[in-house]
């Protein structure tokens, strides 16, 4: 199936990446109950929410996992409660989205802390979300670091190990989301956590598998067709195309769409409709629940 998908990807590229005839033909040939991984599978769509943007209510029905800001990089007690209520209303899995305590820079500025401070930073935010979820009659399902903390842990094995340990010490049944193939995934596995490898529909990749820094040109995909083609490559083919043209192997267990984008709702609706043609849209299942 992967070979067929690759063949039709070339067809799509030849015709300028247009997803009309060739795109639909590719879907029919490669995705009816099959992906590059084999039989019918599910894919999680996650989104960072509770960050003070106006799209949350429109985005929630279109996703399967919500990463909720814990009040450090964005949000407060009211937004946490409101976002949890929205997630419960739509059957969306609830996750903590811990970031640096730096609202002025939206948690996107790298901060250097002592190891114990990183541990406390993550632990405290998981506790905030967990307590709020319990108050609403829900439970926390996963943890996904935010912004600079996420990107630093993807590259830095020591920081990744601290975050993984903080998650495990709080609740070893929590899922840890991390960039596919990164130090974050390796550290989570080493800590005995169930990890969820993440890919991005609206971000570009560098040749080492890292996300292109936001301050660089071309870091964001702002065209719906480009976003759709990237989702196809990531989920169906298991490849990301780097900015230099290189193809990178990825594991796509969850795909992220950012809630702060100008076209976030349109992209989320497209992504759900598109991926739903060949996979069930569902939050990751804990191994203990399988």
Short mmCIF file of C-alpha atoms in Angstrom, two decimals:
data_model
loop_
_atom_site.label_atom_id
_atom_site.label_comp_id
_atom_site.label_asym_id
_atom_site.label_seq_id
_atom_site.Cartn_x
_atom_site.Cartn_y
_atom_site.Cartn_z
CA UNK A 1 0.00 0.00 0.00
CA UNK A 2 2.86 2.38 0.78
CA UNK A 3 4.25 1.92 -2.72
CA UNK A 4 0.86 2.71 -4.27
CA UNK A 5 0.53 5.77 -2.04
CA UNK A 6 3.97 6.97 -3.08
CA UNK A 7 3.11 6.55 -6.76
CA UNK A 8 -0.04 8.60 -6.43
CA UNK A 9 1.74 11.23 -4.35
CA UNK A 10 3.98 11.80 -7.37
CA UNK A 11 0.91 12.15 -9.55
CA UNK A 12 -0.48 14.75 -7.17
CA UNK A 13 2.84 16.64 -7.08
CA UNK A 14 3.00 16.55 -10.90
CA UNK A 15 -0.34 18.31 -11.08
CA UNK A 16 0.66 21.06 -8.70
CA UNK A 17 -0.56 19.42 -5.52
CA UNK A 18 -4.21 19.83 -6.51
CA UNK A 19 -6.56 17.52 -4.67
CA UNK A 20 -9.28 17.14 -7.26
CA UNK A 21 -9.24 14.09 -9.56
CA UNK A 22 -5.81 12.74 -8.61
CA UNK A 23 -6.32 13.37 -4.92
CA UNK A 24 -9.64 11.59 -4.80
CA UNK A 25 -8.25 8.71 -6.85
CA UNK A 26 -5.39 8.39 -4.37
CA UNK A 27 -7.86 8.21 -1.52
CA UNK A 28 -9.87 5.50 -3.22
CA UNK A 29 -6.81 3.42 -4.11
CA UNK A 30 -4.85 3.74 -0.87
CA UNK A 31 -7.11 4.56 2.00
CA UNK A 32 -10.30 2.55 1.92
CA UNK A 33 -9.82 0.68 5.19
CA UNK A 34 -6.05 0.77 4.70
CA UNK A 35 -3.14 3.07 5.44
CA UNK A 36 0.59 2.59 5.14
CA UNK A 37 0.34 0.74 8.49
CA UNK A 38 -2.11 -1.87 7.22
CA UNK A 39 -5.75 -2.46 8.18
CA UNK A 40 -8.21 0.25 9.18
CA UNK A 41 -6.82 2.31 12.04
CA UNK A 42 -7.69 5.42 13.99
CA UNK A 43 -6.00 8.80 14.05
CA UNK A 44 -6.23 11.38 16.80
CA UNK A 45 -6.65 15.07 15.99
CA UNK A 46 -5.40 17.26 18.82
CA UNK A 47 -5.54 20.98 19.33
CA UNK A 48 -4.13 23.42 21.90
CA UNK A 49 -7.10 25.15 23.53
CA UNK A 50 -8.01 27.29 26.54
CA UNK A 51 -5.41 29.84 25.46
CA UNK A 52 -7.76 32.80 25.20
CA UNK A 53 -8.67 32.61 21.52
CA UNK A 54 -12.23 32.82 20.22
CA UNK A 55 -12.21 29.54 18.27
CA UNK A 56 -12.49 26.99 21.08
CA UNK A 57 -16.24 26.32 20.83
CA UNK A 58 -16.05 25.90 17.04
CA UNK A 59 -12.92 23.71 17.17
CA UNK A 60 -13.93 21.30 19.91
CA UNK A 61 -16.46 19.23 17.84
CA UNK A 62 -13.82 18.76 15.14
CA UNK A 63 -11.05 17.24 17.28
CA UNK A 64 -10.60 14.18 19.52
CA UNK A 65 -8.00 15.42 22.05
CA UNK A 66 -7.77 18.85 23.69
CA UNK A 67 -4.50 20.12 25.16
CA UNK A 68 -5.68 22.64 27.73
CA UNK A 69 -3.49 25.54 28.85
CA UNK A 70 -2.89 25.38 32.59
CA UNK A 71 -2.69 29.11 33.34
CA UNK A 72 1.07 29.53 33.03
CA UNK A 73 1.67 30.41 29.38
CA UNK A 74 -2.01 31.26 28.83
CA UNK A 75 -5.43 30.84 30.38
CA UNK A 76 -6.75 30.99 33.92
CA UNK A 77 -9.14 29.13 36.20
CA UNK A 78 -12.17 30.26 34.18
CA UNK A 79 -10.79 29.26 30.78
CA UNK A 80 -9.66 25.91 32.19
CA UNK A 81 -13.15 25.19 33.54
CA UNK A 82 -14.89 26.36 30.36
CA UNK A 83 -12.61 24.32 28.10
CA UNK A 84 -13.06 21.18 30.17
CA UNK A 85 -16.84 21.66 29.99
CA UNK A 86 -16.62 22.00 26.20
CA UNK A 87 -14.52 18.85 25.96
CA UNK A 88 -17.00 16.87 28.05
CA UNK A 89 -19.89 18.11 25.93
CA UNK A 90 -18.24 16.80 22.75
CA UNK A 91 -16.59 13.66 24.10
CA UNK A 92 -13.07 14.98 23.61
CA UNK A 93 -10.13 13.61 25.62
CA UNK A 94 -8.73 16.08 28.15
CA UNK A 95 -5.01 16.75 28.39
CA UNK A 96 -2.74 19.09 30.32
CA UNK A 97 -0.70 21.52 28.22
CA UNK A 98 2.07 22.75 30.54
CA UNK A 99 4.35 25.53 29.41
CA UNK A 100 6.71 28.14 30.76
CA UNK A 101 5.24 30.76 33.11
CA UNK A 102 5.74 33.46 30.50
CA UNK A 103 2.44 34.88 29.27
CA UNK A 104 4.20 37.87 27.72
CA UNK A 105 5.80 35.54 25.18
CA UNK A 106 3.00 32.94 25.13
CA UNK A 107 5.40 30.29 26.42
CA UNK A 108 7.33 30.38 23.15
CA UNK A 109 10.58 31.77 24.58
CA UNK A 110 13.13 29.19 25.70
CA UNK A 111 13.91 29.55 29.42
CA UNK A 112 16.79 27.83 31.17
CA UNK A 113 15.88 26.46 34.60
CA UNK A 114 17.39 24.15 37.16
CA UNK A 115 16.34 20.50 36.72
CA UNK A 116 14.14 20.58 39.82
CA UNK A 117 12.41 23.71 38.53
CA UNK A 118 11.48 22.00 35.26
CA UNK A 119 10.07 19.08 37.24
CA UNK A 120 8.03 21.37 39.51
CA UNK A 121 6.83 23.43 36.53
CA UNK A 122 5.33 20.39 34.83
CA UNK A 123 4.03 18.71 38.00
CA UNK A 124 2.22 21.82 39.20
CA UNK A 125 0.41 22.31 35.90
CA UNK A 126 -0.65 18.68 35.64
CA UNK A 127 -2.07 19.01 39.15
CA UNK A 128 -4.04 22.14 38.17
CA UNK A 129 -5.65 20.42 35.17
CA UNK A 130 -6.25 17.17 37.01
CA UNK A 131 -7.96 18.94 39.90
CA UNK A 132 -10.16 20.97 37.53
CA UNK A 133 -11.07 17.84 35.56
CA UNK A 134 -12.03 15.94 38.72
CA UNK A 135 -14.21 18.85 39.83
CA UNK A 136 -16.08 18.56 36.52
CA UNK A 137 -16.51 14.79 36.89
CA UNK A 138 -13.82 14.04 34.30
CA UNK A 139 -10.28 12.72 34.32
CA UNK A 140 -7.00 13.72 32.76
CA UNK A 141 -5.90 11.47 29.88
CA UNK A 142 -2.69 12.91 28.50
CA UNK A 143 0.05 15.52 28.82
CA UNK A 144 1.56 17.54 25.98
CA UNK A 145 4.15 20.24 26.74
CA UNK A 146 3.64 23.62 25.10
CA UNK A 147 5.72 25.82 22.86
CA UNK A 148 9.36 26.26 23.82
CA UNK A 149 9.13 23.56 26.49
CA UNK A 150 7.88 21.10 23.84
CA UNK A 151 10.59 21.98 21.34
CA UNK A 152 13.37 21.94 23.94
CA UNK A 153 12.30 18.52 25.21
CA UNK A 154 12.22 17.19 21.65
CA UNK A 155 15.95 17.96 21.33
CA UNK A 156 17.26 17.64 24.90
CA UNK A 157 17.25 14.09 26.35
CA UNK A 158 17.92 15.35 29.90
CA UNK A 159 14.95 17.74 29.88
CA UNK A 160 12.79 15.13 28.18
CA UNK A 161 13.63 12.67 30.96
CA UNK A 162 12.66 15.22 33.63
CA UNK A 163 9.29 15.84 31.99
CA UNK A 164 8.64 12.13 31.54
CA UNK A 165 9.48 11.49 35.20
CA UNK A 166 7.17 14.27 36.34
CA UNK A 167 4.33 12.75 34.32
CA UNK A 168 5.04 9.24 35.59
CA UNK A 169 5.29 10.34 39.22
CA UNK A 170 1.95 12.09 38.97
CA UNK A 171 0.12 9.24 37.22
CA UNK A 172 1.85 6.46 35.25
CA UNK A 173 -1.34 5.83 33.26
CA UNK A 174 -1.18 9.26 31.61
CA UNK A 175 -0.26 9.33 27.92
CA UNK A 176 2.68 11.52 26.94
CA UNK A 177 2.43 13.33 23.60
CA UNK A 178 5.70 14.21 21.87
CA UNK A 179 7.20 14.99 18.49
CA UNK A 180 7.56 11.83 16.42
CA UNK A 181 11.06 10.37 16.62
CA UNK A 182 12.22 12.90 19.21
CA UNK A 183 14.00 12.72 22.55
CA UNK A 184 10.61 13.30 24.21
CA UNK A 185 9.23 10.02 22.87
CA UNK A 186 12.38 8.10 23.76
CA UNK A 187 12.37 9.48 27.31
CA UNK A 188 8.70 8.67 27.79
CA UNK A 189 9.24 5.09 26.70
CA UNK A 190 12.30 4.77 28.95
CA UNK A 191 10.20 5.99 31.89
CA UNK A 192 7.62 3.30 31.20
CA UNK A 193 4.95 5.68 29.91
CA UNK A 194 2.69 5.04 26.95
CA UNK A 195 3.75 7.63 24.40
CA UNK A 196 1.81 9.12 21.50
CA UNK A 197 3.91 10.22 18.52
CA UNK A 198 2.75 13.55 17.16
CA UNK A 199 2.92 15.13 13.72
CA UNK A 200 1.82 18.59 12.62
CA UNK A 201 -0.59 19.51 9.87
CA UNK A 202 0.17 23.22 9.89
CA UNK A 203 3.92 23.38 10.58
CA UNK A 204 6.88 22.70 8.32
CA UNK A 205 9.77 20.39 9.17
CA UNK A 206 13.55 20.73 9.06
CA UNK A 207 15.83 18.02 7.72
CA UNK A 208 16.60 16.74 11.25
CA UNK A 209 12.92 16.16 11.96
CA UNK A 210 12.49 19.26 14.11
CA UNK A 211 9.77 21.80 13.46
CA UNK A 212 10.87 24.93 11.65
CA UNK A 213 11.18 27.71 14.28
CA UNK A 214 8.27 30.11 14.14
CA UNK A 215 10.55 33.11 13.64
CA UNK A 216 11.78 31.66 10.34
CA UNK A 217 9.98 32.23 7.06
CA UNK A 218 7.81 29.33 5.95
CA UNK A 219 7.40 27.87 9.44
CA UNK A 220 3.61 27.82 9.14
CA UNK A 221 1.43 26.26 6.46
CA UNK A 222 -1.29 28.80 5.77
CA UNK A 223 -2.76 27.28 2.62
CA UNK A 224 -5.50 24.65 2.96
CA UNK A 225 -4.27 22.55 0.03
CA UNK A 226 -0.73 22.46 1.46
CA UNK A 227 -2.08 21.50 4.85
CA UNK A 228 -4.15 18.71 3.31
CA UNK A 229 -1.22 17.38 1.28
CA UNK A 230 0.97 17.37 4.38
CA UNK A 231 -1.68 15.48 6.34
CA UNK A 232 -1.83 12.93 3.53
CA UNK A 233 1.93 12.43 3.58
CA UNK A 234 2.15 12.24 7.36
CA UNK A 235 -0.77 9.96 8.12
CA UNK A 236 -1.17 7.86 4.99
CA UNK A 237 2.44 7.61 3.83
CA UNK A 238 4.27 7.97 7.14
CA UNK A 239 6.56 10.67 5.75
CA UNK A 240 7.16 14.36 6.29
CA UNK A 241 8.69 16.43 3.54
CA UNK A 242 11.35 18.72 5.00
CA UNK A 243 11.83 22.30 3.82
CA UNK A 244 14.91 21.20 1.85
CA UNK A 245 12.89 18.52 0.04
CA UNK A 246 14.14 15.55 2.08
CA UNK A 247 11.62 12.91 3.13
CA UNK A 248 11.57 11.99 6.82
CA UNK A 249 9.98 8.86 8.24
CA UNK A 250 7.42 9.66 10.95
CA UNK A 251 4.99 7.80 13.15
CA UNK A 252 1.63 9.56 13.08
CA UNK A 253 -0.49 8.58 16.08
CA UNK A 254 -1.87 12.07 16.62
CA UNK A 255 -1.90 15.10 14.34
CA UNK A 256 -1.88 18.62 15.74
CA UNK A 257 -3.67 21.67 14.46
CA UNK A 258 -3.05 24.94 16.28
CA UNK A 259 -6.11 26.77 17.57
CA UNK A 260 -4.58 30.25 17.25
CA UNK A 261 -4.26 30.23 13.46
CA UNK A 262 -6.32 32.61 11.36
CA UNK A 263 -7.89 29.67 9.51
CA UNK A 264 -7.92 27.22 12.42
CA UNK A 265 -11.60 26.26 12.16
CA UNK A 266 -11.53 25.85 8.38
CA UNK A 267 -8.37 23.77 8.57
CA UNK A 268 -9.79 21.60 11.38
CA UNK A 269 -12.98 20.91 9.43
CA UNK A 270 -10.99 20.04 6.31
CA UNK A 271 -8.64 17.81 8.30
CA UNK A 272 -11.44 15.90 9.99
CA UNK A 273 -13.36 15.37 6.75
CA UNK A 274 -10.23 14.40 4.84
CA UNK A 275 -8.73 11.99 7.39
CA UNK A 276 -12.15 10.58 8.17
CA UNK A 277 -12.25 9.09 4.67
CA UNK A 278 -9.73 6.42 5.66
CA UNK A 279 -9.46 6.35 9.45
CA UNK A 280 -11.63 6.67 12.51
CA UNK A 281 -11.08 9.99 14.29
CA UNK A 282 -10.53 8.99 17.92
CA UNK A 283 -8.35 9.76 20.92
CA UNK A 284 -5.50 7.31 21.56
CA UNK A 285 -6.46 4.22 23.54
CA UNK A 286 -4.49 3.36 26.63
CA UNK A 287 -2.85 -0.04 26.35
CA UNK A 288 -4.65 -1.10 29.53
CA UNK A 289 -7.97 -0.31 27.87
CA UNK A 290 -7.33 -2.16 24.61
#
